N, CA and C of each residue as an Amber inpcrd file, in Angstrom:
protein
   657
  76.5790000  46.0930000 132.3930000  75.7330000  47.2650000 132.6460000
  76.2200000  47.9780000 133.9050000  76.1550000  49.4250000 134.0080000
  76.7250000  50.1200000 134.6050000  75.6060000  49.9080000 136.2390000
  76.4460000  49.9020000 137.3390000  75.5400000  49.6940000 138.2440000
  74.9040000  51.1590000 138.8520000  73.9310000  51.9870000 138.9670000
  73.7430000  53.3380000 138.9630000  74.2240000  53.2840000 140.2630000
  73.7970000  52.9390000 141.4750000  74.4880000  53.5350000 142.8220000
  75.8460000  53.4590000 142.6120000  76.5850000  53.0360000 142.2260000
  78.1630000  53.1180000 142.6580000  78.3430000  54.2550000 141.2030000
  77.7150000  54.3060000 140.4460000  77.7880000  55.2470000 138.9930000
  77.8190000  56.9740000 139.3910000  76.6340000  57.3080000 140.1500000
  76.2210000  58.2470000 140.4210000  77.1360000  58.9310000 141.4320000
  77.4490000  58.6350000 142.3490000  78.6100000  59.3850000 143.3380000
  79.7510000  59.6890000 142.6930000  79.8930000  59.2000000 141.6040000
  81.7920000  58.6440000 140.5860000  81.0830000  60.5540000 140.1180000
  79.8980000  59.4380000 139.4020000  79.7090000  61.6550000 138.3450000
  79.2060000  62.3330000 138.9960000  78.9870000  62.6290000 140.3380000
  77.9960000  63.3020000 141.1230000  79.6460000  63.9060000 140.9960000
  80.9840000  63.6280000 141.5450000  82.1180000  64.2610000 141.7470000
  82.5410000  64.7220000 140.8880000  82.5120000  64.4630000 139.6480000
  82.6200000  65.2140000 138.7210000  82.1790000  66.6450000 138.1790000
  81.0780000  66.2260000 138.6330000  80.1030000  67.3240000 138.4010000
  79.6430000  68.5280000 139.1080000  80.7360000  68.0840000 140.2550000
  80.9020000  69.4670000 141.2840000  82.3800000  70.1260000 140.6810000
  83.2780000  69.2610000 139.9910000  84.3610000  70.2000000 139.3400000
  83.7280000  70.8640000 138.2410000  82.8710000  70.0050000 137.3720000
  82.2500000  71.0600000 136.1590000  81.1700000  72.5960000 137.0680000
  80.6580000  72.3340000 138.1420000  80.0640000  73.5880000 138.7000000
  81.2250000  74.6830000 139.2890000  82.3300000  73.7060000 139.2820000
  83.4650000  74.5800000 140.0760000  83.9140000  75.8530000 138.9230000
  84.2080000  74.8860000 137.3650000  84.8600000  75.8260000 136.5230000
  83.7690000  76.7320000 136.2230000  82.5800000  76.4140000 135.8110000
  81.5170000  77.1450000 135.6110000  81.4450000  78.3480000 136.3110000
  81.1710000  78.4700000 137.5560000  81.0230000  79.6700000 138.8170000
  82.2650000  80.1660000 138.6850000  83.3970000  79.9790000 138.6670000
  84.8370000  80.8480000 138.8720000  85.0980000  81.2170000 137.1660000
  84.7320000  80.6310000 136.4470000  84.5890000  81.6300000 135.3630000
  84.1520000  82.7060000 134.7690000  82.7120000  82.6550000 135.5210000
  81.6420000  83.4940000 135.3290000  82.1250000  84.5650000 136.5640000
  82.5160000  84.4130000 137.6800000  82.7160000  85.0980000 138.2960000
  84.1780000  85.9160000 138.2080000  84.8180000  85.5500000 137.0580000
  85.7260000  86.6490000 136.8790000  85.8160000  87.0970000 135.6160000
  85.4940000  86.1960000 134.8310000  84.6830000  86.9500000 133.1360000
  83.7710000  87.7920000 133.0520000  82.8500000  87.5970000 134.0450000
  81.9240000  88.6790000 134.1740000  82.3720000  90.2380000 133.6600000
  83.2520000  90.6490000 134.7900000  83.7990000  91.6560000 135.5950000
  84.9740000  91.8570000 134.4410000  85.6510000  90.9420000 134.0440000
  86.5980000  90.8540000 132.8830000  86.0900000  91.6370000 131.7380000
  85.0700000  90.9370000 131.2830000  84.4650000  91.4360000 129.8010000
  83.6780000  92.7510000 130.2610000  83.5260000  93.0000000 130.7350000
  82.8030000  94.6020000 131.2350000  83.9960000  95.3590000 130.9660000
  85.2750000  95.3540000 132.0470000  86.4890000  96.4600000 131.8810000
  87.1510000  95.9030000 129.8470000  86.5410000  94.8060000 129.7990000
  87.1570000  95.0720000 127.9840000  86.3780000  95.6830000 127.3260000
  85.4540000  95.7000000 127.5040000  83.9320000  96.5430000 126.7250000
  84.2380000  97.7850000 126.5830000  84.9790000  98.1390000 128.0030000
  85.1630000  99.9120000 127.8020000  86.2850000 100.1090000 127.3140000
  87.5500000  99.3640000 127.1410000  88.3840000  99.4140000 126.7610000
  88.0120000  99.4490000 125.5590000  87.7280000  98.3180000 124.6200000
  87.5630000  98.6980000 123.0100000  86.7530000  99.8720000 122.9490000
  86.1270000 100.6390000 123.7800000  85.3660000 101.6730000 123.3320000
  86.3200000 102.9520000 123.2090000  87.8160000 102.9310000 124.0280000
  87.9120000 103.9430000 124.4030000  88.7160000 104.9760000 123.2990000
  88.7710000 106.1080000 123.0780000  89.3910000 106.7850000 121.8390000
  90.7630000 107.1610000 121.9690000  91.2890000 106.5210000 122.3960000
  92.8520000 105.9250000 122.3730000  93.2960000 104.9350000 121.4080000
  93.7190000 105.0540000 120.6700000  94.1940000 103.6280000 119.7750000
  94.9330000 102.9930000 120.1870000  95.8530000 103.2460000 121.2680000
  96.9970000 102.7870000 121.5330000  96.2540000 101.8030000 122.8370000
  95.5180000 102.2020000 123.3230000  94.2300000 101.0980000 124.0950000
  93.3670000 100.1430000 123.3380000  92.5180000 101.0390000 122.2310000
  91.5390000 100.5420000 121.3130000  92.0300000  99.1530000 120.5430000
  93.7210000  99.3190000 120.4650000  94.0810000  98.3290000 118.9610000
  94.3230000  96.8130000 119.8290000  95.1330000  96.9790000 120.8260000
  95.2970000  96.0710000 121.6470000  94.7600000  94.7960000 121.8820000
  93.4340000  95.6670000 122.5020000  92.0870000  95.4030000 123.4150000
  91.4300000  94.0840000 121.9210000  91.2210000  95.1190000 120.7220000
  90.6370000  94.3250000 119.8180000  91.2750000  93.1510000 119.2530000
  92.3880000  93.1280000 119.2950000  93.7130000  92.1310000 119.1600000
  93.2530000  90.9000000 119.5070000  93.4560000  90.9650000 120.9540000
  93.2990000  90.4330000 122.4120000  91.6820000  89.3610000 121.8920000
  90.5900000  90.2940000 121.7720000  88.7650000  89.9860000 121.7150000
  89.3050000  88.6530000 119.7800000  89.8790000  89.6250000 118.8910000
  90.0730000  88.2040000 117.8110000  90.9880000  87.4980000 117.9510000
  91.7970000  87.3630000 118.5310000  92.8740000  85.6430000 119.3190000
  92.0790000  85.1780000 119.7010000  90.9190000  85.8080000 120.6560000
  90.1160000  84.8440000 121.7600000  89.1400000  83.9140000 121.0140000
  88.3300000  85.1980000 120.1240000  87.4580000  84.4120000 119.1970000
  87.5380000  83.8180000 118.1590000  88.9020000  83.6470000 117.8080000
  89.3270000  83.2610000 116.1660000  90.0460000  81.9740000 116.8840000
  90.1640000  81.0580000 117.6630000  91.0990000  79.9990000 117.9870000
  90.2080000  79.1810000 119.1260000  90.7210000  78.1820000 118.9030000
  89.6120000  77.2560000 119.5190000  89.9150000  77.3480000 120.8420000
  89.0590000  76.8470000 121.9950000  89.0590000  77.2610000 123.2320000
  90.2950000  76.0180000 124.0160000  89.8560000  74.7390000 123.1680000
  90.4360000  73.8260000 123.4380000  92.0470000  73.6920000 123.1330000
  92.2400000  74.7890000 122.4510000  94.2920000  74.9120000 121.6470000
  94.7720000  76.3300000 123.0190000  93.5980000  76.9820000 123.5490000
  94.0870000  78.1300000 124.6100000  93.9440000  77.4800000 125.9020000
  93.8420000  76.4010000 126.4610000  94.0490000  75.9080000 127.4610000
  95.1420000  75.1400000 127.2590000  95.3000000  74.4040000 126.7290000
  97.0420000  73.4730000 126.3160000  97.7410000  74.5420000 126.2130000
  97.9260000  76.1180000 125.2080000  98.7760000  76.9430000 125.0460000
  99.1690000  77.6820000 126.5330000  97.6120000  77.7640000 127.6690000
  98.5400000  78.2970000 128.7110000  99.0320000  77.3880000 129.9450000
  98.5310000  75.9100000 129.7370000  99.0340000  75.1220000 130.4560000
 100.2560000  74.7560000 130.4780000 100.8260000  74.3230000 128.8180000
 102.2710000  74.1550000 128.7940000 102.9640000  75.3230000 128.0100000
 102.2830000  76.3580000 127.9420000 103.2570000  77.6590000 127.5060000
 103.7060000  77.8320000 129.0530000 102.9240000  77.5020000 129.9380000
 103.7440000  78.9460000 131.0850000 104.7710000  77.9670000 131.6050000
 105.2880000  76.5460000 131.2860000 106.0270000  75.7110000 131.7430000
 107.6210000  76.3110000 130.6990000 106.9240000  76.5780000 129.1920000
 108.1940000  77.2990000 128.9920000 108.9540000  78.4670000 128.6520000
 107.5330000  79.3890000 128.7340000 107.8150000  80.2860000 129.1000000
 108.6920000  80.4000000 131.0510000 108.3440000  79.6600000 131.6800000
 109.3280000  80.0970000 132.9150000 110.5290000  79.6210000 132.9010000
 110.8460000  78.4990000 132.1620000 112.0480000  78.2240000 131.7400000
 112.8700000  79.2730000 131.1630000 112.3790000  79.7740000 129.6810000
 112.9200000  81.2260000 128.9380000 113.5980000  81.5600000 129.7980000
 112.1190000  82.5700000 131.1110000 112.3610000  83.8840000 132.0200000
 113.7460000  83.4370000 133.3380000 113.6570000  82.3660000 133.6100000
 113.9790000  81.6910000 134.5650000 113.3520000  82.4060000 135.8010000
 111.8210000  82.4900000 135.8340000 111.1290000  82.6040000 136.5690000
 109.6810000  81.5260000 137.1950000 109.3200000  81.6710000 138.2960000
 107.6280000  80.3190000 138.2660000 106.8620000  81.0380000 137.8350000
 106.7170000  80.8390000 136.8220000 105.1680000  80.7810000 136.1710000
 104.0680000  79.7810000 135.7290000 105.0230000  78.4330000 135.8510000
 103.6570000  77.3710000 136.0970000 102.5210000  77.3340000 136.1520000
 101.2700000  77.1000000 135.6310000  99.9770000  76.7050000 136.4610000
  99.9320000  75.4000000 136.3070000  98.9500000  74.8640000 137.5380000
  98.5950000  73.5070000 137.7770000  97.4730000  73.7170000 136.9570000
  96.9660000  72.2960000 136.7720000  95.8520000  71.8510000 135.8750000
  94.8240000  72.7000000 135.6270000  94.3430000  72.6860000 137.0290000
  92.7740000  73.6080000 137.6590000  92.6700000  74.7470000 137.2260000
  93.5110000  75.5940000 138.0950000  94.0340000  77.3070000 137.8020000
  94.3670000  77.3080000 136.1090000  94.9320000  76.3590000 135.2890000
  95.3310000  76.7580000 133.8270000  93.7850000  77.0170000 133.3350000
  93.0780000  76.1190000 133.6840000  91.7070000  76.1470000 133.1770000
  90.7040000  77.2240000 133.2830000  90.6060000  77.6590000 134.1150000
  90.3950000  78.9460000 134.5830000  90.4470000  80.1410000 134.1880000
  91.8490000  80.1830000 133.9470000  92.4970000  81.0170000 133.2240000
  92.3570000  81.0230000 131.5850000  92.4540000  79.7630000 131.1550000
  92.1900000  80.1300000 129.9090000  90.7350000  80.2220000 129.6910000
  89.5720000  79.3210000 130.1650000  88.3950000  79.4340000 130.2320000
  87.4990000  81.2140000 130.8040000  88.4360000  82.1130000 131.4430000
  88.2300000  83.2370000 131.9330000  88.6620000  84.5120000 130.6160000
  89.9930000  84.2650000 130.3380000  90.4750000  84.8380000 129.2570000
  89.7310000  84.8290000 127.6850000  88.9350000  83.5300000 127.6720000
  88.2770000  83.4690000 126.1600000  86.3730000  84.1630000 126.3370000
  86.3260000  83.7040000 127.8120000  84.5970000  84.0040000 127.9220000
  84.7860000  85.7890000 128.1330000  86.0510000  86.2600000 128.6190000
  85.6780000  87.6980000 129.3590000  85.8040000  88.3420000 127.4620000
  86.2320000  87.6780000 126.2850000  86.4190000  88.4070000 125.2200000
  84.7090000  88.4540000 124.7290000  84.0910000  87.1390000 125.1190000
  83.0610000  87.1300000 124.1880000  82.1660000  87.9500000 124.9810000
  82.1840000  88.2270000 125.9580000  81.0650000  88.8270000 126.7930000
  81.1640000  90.5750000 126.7840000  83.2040000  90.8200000 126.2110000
  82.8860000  91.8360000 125.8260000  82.3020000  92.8720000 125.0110000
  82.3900000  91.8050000 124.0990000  81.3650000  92.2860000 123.1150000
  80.0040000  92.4720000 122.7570000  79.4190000  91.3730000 123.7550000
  77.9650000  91.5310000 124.1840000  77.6570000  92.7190000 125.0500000
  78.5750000  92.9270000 125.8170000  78.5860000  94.5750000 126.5950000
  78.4970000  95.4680000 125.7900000  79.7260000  95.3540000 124.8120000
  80.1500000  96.7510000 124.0780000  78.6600000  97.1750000 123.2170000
  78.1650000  95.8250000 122.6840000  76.9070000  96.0180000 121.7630000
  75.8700000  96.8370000 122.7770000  75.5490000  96.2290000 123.9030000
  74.4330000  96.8870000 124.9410000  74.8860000  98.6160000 125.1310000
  76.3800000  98.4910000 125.7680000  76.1240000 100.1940000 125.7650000
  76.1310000 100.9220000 124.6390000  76.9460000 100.6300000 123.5890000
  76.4900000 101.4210000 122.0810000  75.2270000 101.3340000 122.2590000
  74.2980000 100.7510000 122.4190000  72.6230000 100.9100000 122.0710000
  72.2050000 101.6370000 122.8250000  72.5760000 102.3420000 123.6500000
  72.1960000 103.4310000 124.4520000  72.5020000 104.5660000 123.6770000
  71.1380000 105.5640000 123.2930000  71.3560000 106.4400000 122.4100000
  72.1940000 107.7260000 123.1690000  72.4740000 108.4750000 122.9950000
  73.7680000 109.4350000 123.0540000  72.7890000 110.6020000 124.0030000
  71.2080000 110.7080000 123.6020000  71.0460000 111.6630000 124.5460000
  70.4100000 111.3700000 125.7790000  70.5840000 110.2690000 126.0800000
  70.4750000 109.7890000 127.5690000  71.7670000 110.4200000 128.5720000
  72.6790000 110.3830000 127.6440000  74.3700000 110.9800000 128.1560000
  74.0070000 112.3700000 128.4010000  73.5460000 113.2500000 127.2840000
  73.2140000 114.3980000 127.7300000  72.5490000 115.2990000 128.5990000
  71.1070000 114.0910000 129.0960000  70.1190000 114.6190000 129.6900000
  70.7980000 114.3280000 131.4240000  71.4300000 113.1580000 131.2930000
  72.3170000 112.9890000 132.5160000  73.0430000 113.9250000 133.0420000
  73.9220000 114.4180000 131.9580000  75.0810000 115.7840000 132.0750000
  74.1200000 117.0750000 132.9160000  72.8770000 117.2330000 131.8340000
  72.1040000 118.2970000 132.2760000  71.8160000 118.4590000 133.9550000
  71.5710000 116.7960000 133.9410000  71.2790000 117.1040000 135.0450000
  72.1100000 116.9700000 136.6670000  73.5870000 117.1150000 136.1600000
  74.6560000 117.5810000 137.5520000  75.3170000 115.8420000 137.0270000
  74.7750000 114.9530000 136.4200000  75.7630000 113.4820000 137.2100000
  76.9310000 113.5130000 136.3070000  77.7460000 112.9040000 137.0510000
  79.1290000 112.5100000 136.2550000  79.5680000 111.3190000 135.6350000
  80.0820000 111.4290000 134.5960000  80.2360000 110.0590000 133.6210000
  80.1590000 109.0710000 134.3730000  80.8630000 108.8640000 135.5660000
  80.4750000 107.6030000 136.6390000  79.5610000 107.0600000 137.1240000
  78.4150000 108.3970000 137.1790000  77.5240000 108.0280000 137.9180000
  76.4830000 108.0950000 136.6890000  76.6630000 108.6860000 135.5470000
  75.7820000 108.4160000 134.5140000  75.8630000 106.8050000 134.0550000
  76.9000000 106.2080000 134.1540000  77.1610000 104.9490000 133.6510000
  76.5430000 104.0610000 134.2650000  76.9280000 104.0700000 135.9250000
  76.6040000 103.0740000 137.0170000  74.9990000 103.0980000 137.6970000
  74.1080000 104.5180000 137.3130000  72.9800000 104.6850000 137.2960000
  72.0720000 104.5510000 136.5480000  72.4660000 105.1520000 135.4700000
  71.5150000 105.3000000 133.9080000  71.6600000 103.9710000 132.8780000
  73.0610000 103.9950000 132.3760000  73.6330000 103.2660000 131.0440000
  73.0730000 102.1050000 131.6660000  73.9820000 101.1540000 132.7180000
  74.5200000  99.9760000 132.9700000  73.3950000  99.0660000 133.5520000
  72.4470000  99.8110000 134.5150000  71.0970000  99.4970000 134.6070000
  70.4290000  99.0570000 133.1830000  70.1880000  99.7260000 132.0330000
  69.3300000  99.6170000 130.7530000  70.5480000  98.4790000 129.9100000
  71.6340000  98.4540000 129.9530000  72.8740000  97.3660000 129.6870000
  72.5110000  96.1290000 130.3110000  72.3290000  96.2200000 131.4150000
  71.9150000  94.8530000 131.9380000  70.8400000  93.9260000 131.0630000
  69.6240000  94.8330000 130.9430000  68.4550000  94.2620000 130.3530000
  68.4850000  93.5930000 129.0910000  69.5220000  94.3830000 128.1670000
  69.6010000  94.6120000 126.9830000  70.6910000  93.0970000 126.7510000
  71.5620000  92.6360000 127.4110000  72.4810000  91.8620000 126.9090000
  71.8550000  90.4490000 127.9840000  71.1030000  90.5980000 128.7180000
  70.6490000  89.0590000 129.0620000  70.3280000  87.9800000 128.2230000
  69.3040000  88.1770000 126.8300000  69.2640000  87.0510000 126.4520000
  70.6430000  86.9150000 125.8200000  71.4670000  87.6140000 124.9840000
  72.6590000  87.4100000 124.5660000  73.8200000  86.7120000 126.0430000
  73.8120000  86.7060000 126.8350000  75.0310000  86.4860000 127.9510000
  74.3160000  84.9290000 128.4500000  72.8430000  84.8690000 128.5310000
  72.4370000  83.1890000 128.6160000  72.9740000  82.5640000 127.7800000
  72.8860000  83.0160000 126.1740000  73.4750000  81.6760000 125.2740000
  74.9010000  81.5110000 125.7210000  75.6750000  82.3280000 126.4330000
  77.1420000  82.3820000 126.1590000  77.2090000  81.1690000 127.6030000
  76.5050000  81.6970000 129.0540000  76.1820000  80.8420000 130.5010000
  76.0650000  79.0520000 129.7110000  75.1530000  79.2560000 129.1070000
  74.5170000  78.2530000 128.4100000  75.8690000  77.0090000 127.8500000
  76.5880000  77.9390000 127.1550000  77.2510000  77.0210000 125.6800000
  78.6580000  76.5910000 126.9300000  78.6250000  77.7010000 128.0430000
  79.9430000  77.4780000 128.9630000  79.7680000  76.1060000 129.7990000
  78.6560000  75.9590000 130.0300000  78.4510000  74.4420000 130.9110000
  78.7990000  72.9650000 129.7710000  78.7760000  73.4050000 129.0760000
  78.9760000  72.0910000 128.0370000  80.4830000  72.2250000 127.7130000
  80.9780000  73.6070000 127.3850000  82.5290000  73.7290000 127.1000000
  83.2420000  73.7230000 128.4010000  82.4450000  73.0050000 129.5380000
  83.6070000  72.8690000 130.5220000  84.1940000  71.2080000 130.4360000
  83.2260000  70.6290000 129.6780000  83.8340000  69.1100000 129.2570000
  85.5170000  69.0980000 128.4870000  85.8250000  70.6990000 128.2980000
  87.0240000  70.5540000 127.3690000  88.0030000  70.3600000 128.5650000
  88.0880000  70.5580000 129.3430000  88.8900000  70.6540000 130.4930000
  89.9930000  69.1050000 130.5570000  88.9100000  68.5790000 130.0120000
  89.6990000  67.1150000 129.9700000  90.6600000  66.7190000 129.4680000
  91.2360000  67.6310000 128.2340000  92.4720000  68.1780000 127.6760000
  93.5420000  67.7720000 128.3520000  93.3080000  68.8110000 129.1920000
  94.8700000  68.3920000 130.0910000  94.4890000  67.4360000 131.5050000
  93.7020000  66.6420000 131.3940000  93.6180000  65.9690000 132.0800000
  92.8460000  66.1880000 133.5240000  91.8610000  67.4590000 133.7420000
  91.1890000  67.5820000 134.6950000  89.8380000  66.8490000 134.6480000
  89.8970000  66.1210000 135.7670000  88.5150000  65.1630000 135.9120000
  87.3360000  65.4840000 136.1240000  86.9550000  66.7390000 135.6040000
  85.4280000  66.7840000 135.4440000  84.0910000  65.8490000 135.0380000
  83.4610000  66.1920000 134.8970000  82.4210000  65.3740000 134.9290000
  82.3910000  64.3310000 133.3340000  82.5900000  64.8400000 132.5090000
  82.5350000  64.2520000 130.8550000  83.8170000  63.4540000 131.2020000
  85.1670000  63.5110000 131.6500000  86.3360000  62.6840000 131.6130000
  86.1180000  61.8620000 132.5270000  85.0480000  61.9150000 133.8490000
  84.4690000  60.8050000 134.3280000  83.5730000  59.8020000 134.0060000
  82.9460000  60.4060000 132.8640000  81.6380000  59.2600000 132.8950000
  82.6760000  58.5470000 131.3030000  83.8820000  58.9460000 130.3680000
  84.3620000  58.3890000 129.7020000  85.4710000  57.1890000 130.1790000
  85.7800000  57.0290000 131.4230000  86.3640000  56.3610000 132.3370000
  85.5060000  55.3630000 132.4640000  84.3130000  55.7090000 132.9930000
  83.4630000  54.9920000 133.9610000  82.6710000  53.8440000 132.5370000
  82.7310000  54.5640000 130.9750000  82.1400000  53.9780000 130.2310000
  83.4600000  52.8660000 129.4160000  84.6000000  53.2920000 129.6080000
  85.3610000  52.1230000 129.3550000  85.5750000  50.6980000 130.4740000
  85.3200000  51.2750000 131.6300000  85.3360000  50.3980000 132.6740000
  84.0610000  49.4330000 132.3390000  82.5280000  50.1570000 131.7770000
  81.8360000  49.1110000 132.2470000  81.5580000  48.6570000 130.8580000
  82.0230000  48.9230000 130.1370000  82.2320000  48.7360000 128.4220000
  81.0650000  49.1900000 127.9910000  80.2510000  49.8620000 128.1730000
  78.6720000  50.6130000 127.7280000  78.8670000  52.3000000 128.0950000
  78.1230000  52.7390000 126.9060000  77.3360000  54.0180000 126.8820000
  76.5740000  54.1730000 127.9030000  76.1520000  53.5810000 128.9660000
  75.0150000  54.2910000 129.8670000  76.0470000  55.3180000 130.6400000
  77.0750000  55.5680000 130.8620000  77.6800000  56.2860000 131.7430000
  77.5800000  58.0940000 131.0920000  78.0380000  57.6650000 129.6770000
  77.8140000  59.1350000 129.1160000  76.5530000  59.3110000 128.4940000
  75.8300000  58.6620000 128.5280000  73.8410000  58.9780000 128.7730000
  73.9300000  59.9470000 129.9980000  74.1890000  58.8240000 131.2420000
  74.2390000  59.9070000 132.3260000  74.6620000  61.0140000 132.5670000
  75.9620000  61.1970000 132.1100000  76.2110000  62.6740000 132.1980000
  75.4470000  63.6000000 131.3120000  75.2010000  63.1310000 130.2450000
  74.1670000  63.9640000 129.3860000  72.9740000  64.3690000 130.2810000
  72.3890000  63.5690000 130.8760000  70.8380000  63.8050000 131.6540000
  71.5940000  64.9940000 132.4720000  72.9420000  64.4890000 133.7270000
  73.7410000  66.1550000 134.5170000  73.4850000  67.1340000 133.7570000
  74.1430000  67.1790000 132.2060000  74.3900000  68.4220000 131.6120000
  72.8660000  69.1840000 131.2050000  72.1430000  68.2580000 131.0090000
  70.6370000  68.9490000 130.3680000  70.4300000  69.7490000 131.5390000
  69.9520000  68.4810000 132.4520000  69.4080000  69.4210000 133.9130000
  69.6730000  70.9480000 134.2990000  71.0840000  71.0590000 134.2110000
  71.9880000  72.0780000 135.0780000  71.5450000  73.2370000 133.8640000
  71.5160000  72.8360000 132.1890000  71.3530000  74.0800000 131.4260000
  69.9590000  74.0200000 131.6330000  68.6500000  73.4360000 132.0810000
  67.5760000  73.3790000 131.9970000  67.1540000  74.3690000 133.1660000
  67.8390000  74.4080000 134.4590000  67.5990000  74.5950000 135.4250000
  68.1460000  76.7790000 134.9680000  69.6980000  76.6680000 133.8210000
  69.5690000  78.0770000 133.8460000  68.8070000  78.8250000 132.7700000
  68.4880000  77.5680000 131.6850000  67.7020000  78.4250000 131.3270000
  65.9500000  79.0270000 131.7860000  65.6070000  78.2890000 132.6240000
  64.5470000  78.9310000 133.8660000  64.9020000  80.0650000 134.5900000
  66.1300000  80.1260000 134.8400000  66.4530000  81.1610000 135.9650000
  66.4100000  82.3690000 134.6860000  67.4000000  82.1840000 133.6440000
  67.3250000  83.3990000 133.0840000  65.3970000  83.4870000 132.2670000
  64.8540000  82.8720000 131.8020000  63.5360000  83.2940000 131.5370000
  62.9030000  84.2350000 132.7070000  63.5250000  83.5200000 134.0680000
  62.5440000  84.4250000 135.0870000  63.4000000  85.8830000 135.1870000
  64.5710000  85.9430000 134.6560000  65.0530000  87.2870000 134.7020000
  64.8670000  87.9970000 133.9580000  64.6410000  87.6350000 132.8000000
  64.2200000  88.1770000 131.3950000  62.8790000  89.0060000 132.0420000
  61.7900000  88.3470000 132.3260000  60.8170000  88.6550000 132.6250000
  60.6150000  89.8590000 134.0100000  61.4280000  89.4990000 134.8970000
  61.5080000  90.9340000 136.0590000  61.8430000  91.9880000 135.3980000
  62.9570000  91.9610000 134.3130000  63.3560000  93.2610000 133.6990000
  62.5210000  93.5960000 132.5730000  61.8500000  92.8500000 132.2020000
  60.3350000  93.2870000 131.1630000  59.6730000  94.2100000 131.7600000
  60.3050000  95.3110000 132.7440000  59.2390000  96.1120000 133.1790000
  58.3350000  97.1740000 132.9640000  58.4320000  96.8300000 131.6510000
  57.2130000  98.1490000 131.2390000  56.2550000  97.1440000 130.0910000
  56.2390000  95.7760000 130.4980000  55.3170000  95.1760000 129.9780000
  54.3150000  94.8660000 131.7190000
C-alpha cells in the first residue's frame, strides 16, 4: 500500500507541471484562436483556404500523433534544413498542445462573432467608430459572453489532455502517479491523481459558473 505522505509530494510535483502546461497553453491559444477566427473569416481565399486547412489537421488528428510529429519532426526536419530546430520535451508540448487548442477555440470565436447580427456593425459605423473600435468595443465584449460556456468545455477537456504529455516522456502528473503505481504495485496512486484531476476541473468549473453568471447581465 502506497504510503500517502511520501505519495503526495511525488504528485503534488507533478501536478505543478500539469498546471504549468495548462496556463501556457491557454495563455497563448487564447490569443492564437482569436487571430484564427478572423483569419477564416477574412474574404481573401488565399488567407481563408489556408487558415481552414490548418483548423481540419488540428481537428481531424489526434492530439497525441501532433506532439510526437513536432517533437521528432523538428529533429528531422533540422537535419533536412541543416538548421536548429529542435524542441526539448516541455516547449514541444506546448507547442503542439497550443497549435491544436488555438484551432478549436477558433472556431468557438468564429461561431460567437458570426452571431453578432450585421446591424450592430452598422449602427456602430453610424455612429463615427471604426472597424477596430467597433470590434474591441461592441462585437468582442457580446463575443465574450456568447462563447464562455463553449471555451469551459474546451479549459475543461485541456486539464485531462495534459496527461498526454507523457508521450514523449514529460513527467506530469498522470506519468507520475503510473510510476509511483508500479513501484507500489497498487492502484491507489492513480485514484490519487484522479481525486488532483477532479478537484482542479471542479474548482474551474465554479469559476466559470461564477462567470457565466456576472455576464448574465440583463437577468
Amino acid at each position: 500500500m502506497a504510503d500517502m505522505n511520501s505519495l503526495l509530494p511525488i504528485l503534488w510535483g507533478g501536478f505543478c507541471t500539469t498546471l504549468a502546461i495548462f496556463g501556457l497553453t491557454l495563455l497563448f491559444s487564447i490569443p492564437l484562436g482569436l487571430l484564427v477566427a478572423v483569419l477564416k473569416m477574412s474574404r481573401f481565399r488565399i488567407v481563408r483556404y489556408p487558415v481552414a486547412f490548418y483548423i481540419s489537421v488540428m481537428r481531424g488528428t489526434p492530439l497525441l500523433l501532433q506532439i510526437v510529429a513536432i517533437y521528432f519532426g523538428s529533429f528531422y526536419l533540422s537535419e533536412y534544413l541543416g538548421v536548429q530546430l529542435t524542441f526539448d520535451r516541455f516547449p514541444a508540448v506546448i507547442v503542439a498542445f497550443t497549435i491544436n487548442y488555438a484551432a478549436y477555440f477558433a472556431e468557438i470565436f468564429r461561431g460567437g462573432i458570426q452571431s453578432i447580427s450585421k446591424g450592430q456593425y452598422e449602427a456602430a459605423a453610424m455612429l463615427g467608430l471604426s472597424r477596430t473600435q467597433t470590434f474591441y468595443r461592441i462585437i468582442l465584449p457580446q463575443v465574450v459572453k456568447r462563447v464562455v460556456p463553449a471555451s469551459a468545455n474546451e479549459v475543461i477537456t485541456l486539464v485531462k489532455d495534459t496527461s498526454l504529455a507523457q508521450v514523449i516522456a514529460v513527467t506530469e502528473l498522470f506519468a507520475l502517479a503510473k510510476k509511483q503505481q508500479a513501484a507500489y504495485a497498487s492502484i491507489y496512486p492513480l485514484f490519487v491523481a484522479g481525486i488532483f484531476y477532479y478537484i482542479a476541473n471542479l474548482l474551474l468549473s465554479v469559476l466559470f459558473a461564477f462567470v457565466e453568471r456576472k455576464l448574465n447581465y440583463y437577468k
